[in-house]
Amino acid sequence: MQRALTALQPTNFLHIGNLFGAVLPMVEAQKDFQTFLFVVDYHAITLPQEGSKLNDAILFAVAAYIAAGADPEKTLIFQQSQVSQHTELAWILSCSAHMGELERMTQYKDKSKRQTESVSVGLLTYPILMAADILLYDTNIVPVGEDQKQHVELTRDLAERFNKRFGKTFVIPEPRIPEFGARIMGLDDPTKKMSKSAESPKNYISILDEPDVIRKKVMSAVTDSGLTVRYDKSRPALANLLTIMSLLTKQSFKEIEADYAGKGYGDFKKGLAEVLINYLEPLQTKIHELLEHPDKLREIVAKGSEKAKALAEKKMIEVRKKIGVTL
Ligand code: AQP
């Protein structure tokens, strides 16, 4: 069976972009793939974190995956830091990665620009750790949002470089970008992707947002000055809201347009807010229920991490032999 793998950084919330771009495609992949869904806590520390909050964020991420439909019986749910082979392989890969390749990464350029203090080496080299995350498990496909495509391409380059030098070792993974929902844009700025680290919470809909917060955020979402509710790429703000509506209701743009024929943006936004509230409510209830039993979540992660470690070690035995450090 082919393998699908994706991971998210732990934060105390996920936004609907994370849900539609990465988590739900992975839930879908459970039908046809052996699936790996994990929390990349070592990626999170590329930016300053408070230890106690990180711990809660890890548990929240696991609860969110399960609430969204990840089944621990089918999907290996684990924690990156508990499988030390990830950092070991990252070091080995970093010795063949080029500075120029890393400096070219759009996400590095964006995030380093936003840093007020000096930029950590980890922020620059994190795509190598991501490559290790993927290559350790002979991953065939990586369901990710559009923003991560460049990192999966770097992973492919590093794998090909290693295979060429030391003989076939790594499977070359393919990014799987959802046709729809791969790039949900910020509600306050439709030219940039919805982002957890956005300056204003008005940028995103958190999957934990309360009904009133959702109403306020949607009503204040940027729109252009048009009047009719019609999908048009040249009106990116409305196009983004229509995309979100379509993802939530599974309706086509034509069907949504028909529902709002003769009505204005205000009505459409009101409708979208209610759809979002109804969509997120059962997910929120489930997340809160799961978080009431943190020990169960810890057990799932511990079991998953143990299984992942065994698979990762198998790959590392091969890697260590190939590079010549096994005596
Ligand atoms: N706006 C988005 N639309 C669709 N998919 C998205 N993803 C992120 N933003 C969108 C996908 O969600 C996963 C999260 O990966 P991550 O935890 O490494 O975070 P990220 O890619 O850096 O994006 P975030 O979550 O918004 O955080 P910041 O603010 O740190 O950039 C990935 O599969 C990503 O593609």
PDB file of C-alpha atoms and ligand atoms in Angstrom, residues 6-9 15 17-18 21-22 107 111 114 126 143-148 181-185 193-198, ligand 1:
ATOM      1  CA  THR A   6       1.518  15.156   6.359  1.00  0.00           C
ATOM      2  CA  ALA A   7       2.301  17.149   9.476  1.00  0.00           C
ATOM      3  CA  LEU A   8       1.292  20.422  11.093  1.00  0.00           C
ATOM      4  CA  GLN A   9       3.034  22.652  13.569  1.00  0.00           C
ATOM      5  CA  HIS A  15      -7.352  27.825  10.821  1.00  0.00           C
ATOM      6  CA  GLY A  17      -6.877  26.775   5.595  1.00  0.00           C
ATOM      7  CA  ASN A  18      -5.004  24.124   7.599  1.00  0.00           C
ATOM      8  CA  GLY A  21      -5.383  22.287   2.819  1.00  0.00           C
ATOM      9  CA  ALA A  22      -3.883  19.497   4.913  1.00  0.00           C
ATOM     10  CA  GLN A 107       8.427  30.851   3.406  1.00  0.00           C
ATOM     11  CA  LYS A 111       9.011  34.689   7.927  1.00  0.00           C
ATOM     12  CA  ARG A 114       8.618  39.460   9.755  1.00  0.00           C
ATOM     13  CA  TYR A 126      13.661  23.782   8.674  1.00  0.00           C
ATOM     14  CA  PRO A 143      -0.998  16.209   1.053  1.00  0.00           C
ATOM     15  CA  VAL A 144      -0.149  19.873   1.677  1.00  0.00           C
ATOM     16  CA  GLY A 145      -1.423  23.327   0.911  1.00  0.00           C
ATOM     17  CA  GLU A 146       0.074  25.305  -1.957  1.00  0.00           C
ATOM     18  CA  ASP A 147       2.561  27.112   0.350  1.00  0.00           C
ATOM     19  CA  GLN A 148       4.388  23.876   1.125  1.00  0.00           C
ATOM     20  CA  GLY A 181      -8.812  24.827  -0.950  1.00  0.00           C
ATOM     21  CA  ALA A 182      -5.057  24.599  -1.376  1.00  0.00           C
ATOM     22  CA  ARG A 183      -4.674  28.286  -0.704  1.00  0.00           C
ATOM     23  CA  ILE A 184      -7.337  29.933   1.405  1.00  0.00           C
ATOM     24  CA  MET A 185      -6.522  33.615   1.506  1.00  0.00           C
ATOM     25  CA  LYS A 193      -2.588  33.200   2.374  1.00  0.00           C
ATOM     26  CA  MET A 194      -4.571  32.753   5.561  1.00  0.00           C
ATOM     27  CA  SER A 195      -1.884  32.285   8.176  1.00  0.00           C
ATOM     28  CA  LYS A 196      -1.655  31.268  11.850  1.00  0.00           C
ATOM     29  CA  SER A 197       1.107  33.777  12.381  1.00  0.00           C
ATOM     30  CA  ALA A 198      -0.810  36.684  10.824  1.00  0.00           C
TER      31      ALA A 198
HETATM   32  N1  AQP B   1      -4.077  29.399   3.798  1.00  0.00           N
HETATM   33  C1  AQP B   1      -3.932  28.092   3.607  1.00  0.00           C
HETATM   34  N2  AQP B   1      -4.716  27.447   2.716  1.00  0.00           N
HETATM   35  C2  AQP B   1      -4.578  26.110   2.523  1.00  0.00           C
HETATM   36  N3  AQP B   1      -3.651  25.344   3.192  1.00  0.00           N
HETATM   37  C3  AQP B   1      -2.877  25.962   4.081  1.00  0.00           C
HETATM   38  N4  AQP B   1      -1.893  25.515   4.909  1.00  0.00           N
HETATM   39  C4  AQP B   1      -1.411  26.546   5.628  1.00  0.00           C
HETATM   40  N5  AQP B   1      -2.046  27.675   5.294  1.00  0.00           N
HETATM   41  C5  AQP B   1      -2.960  27.349   4.340  1.00  0.00           C
HETATM   42  C6  AQP B   1      -1.470  24.128   4.983  1.00  0.00           C
HETATM   43  O1  AQP B   1      -1.635  23.683   6.336  1.00  0.00           O
HETATM   44  C7  AQP B   1      -0.499  22.880   6.718  1.00  0.00           C
HETATM   45  C8  AQP B   1       0.127  23.556   7.934  1.00  0.00           C
HETATM   46  O2  AQP B   1       1.493  23.515   7.919  1.00  0.00           O
HETATM   47  P1  AQP B   1       2.333  24.272   9.037  1.00  0.00           P
HETATM   48  O3  AQP B   1       1.811  23.946  10.379  1.00  0.00           O
HETATM   49  O4  AQP B   1       3.782  23.989   8.749  1.00  0.00           O
HETATM   50  O5  AQP B   1       2.022  25.804   8.788  1.00  0.00           O
HETATM   51  P2  AQP B   1       2.326  26.740   7.564  1.00  0.00           P
HETATM   52  O6  AQP B   1       2.357  26.028   6.272  1.00  0.00           O
HETATM   53  O7  AQP B   1       3.553  27.538   7.911  1.00  0.00           O
HETATM   54  O8  AQP B   1       1.040  27.682   7.534  1.00  0.00           O
HETATM   55  P3  AQP B   1       0.206  28.265   8.737  1.00  0.00           P
HETATM   56  O9  AQP B   1      -0.492  27.134   9.392  1.00  0.00           O
HETATM   57  O10 AQP B   1      -0.672  29.369   8.293  1.00  0.00           O
HETATM   58  O11 AQP B   1       1.263  28.874   9.702  1.00  0.00           O
HETATM   59  P4  AQP B   1       2.247  30.112   9.481  1.00  0.00           P
HETATM   60  O12 AQP B   1       1.520  31.307   9.907  1.00  0.00           O
HETATM   61  O13 AQP B   1       3.363  29.752  10.385  1.00  0.00           O
HETATM   62  O14 AQP B   1       2.630  30.172   8.036  1.00  0.00           O
HETATM   63  C9  AQP B   1       0.406  22.804   5.486  1.00  0.00           C
HETATM   64  O15 AQP B   1       0.111  21.660   4.724  1.00  0.00           O
HETATM   65  C10 AQP B   1       0.038  24.036   4.726  1.00  0.00           C
HETATM   66  O16 AQP B   1       0.309  23.935   3.342  1.00  0.00           O
END
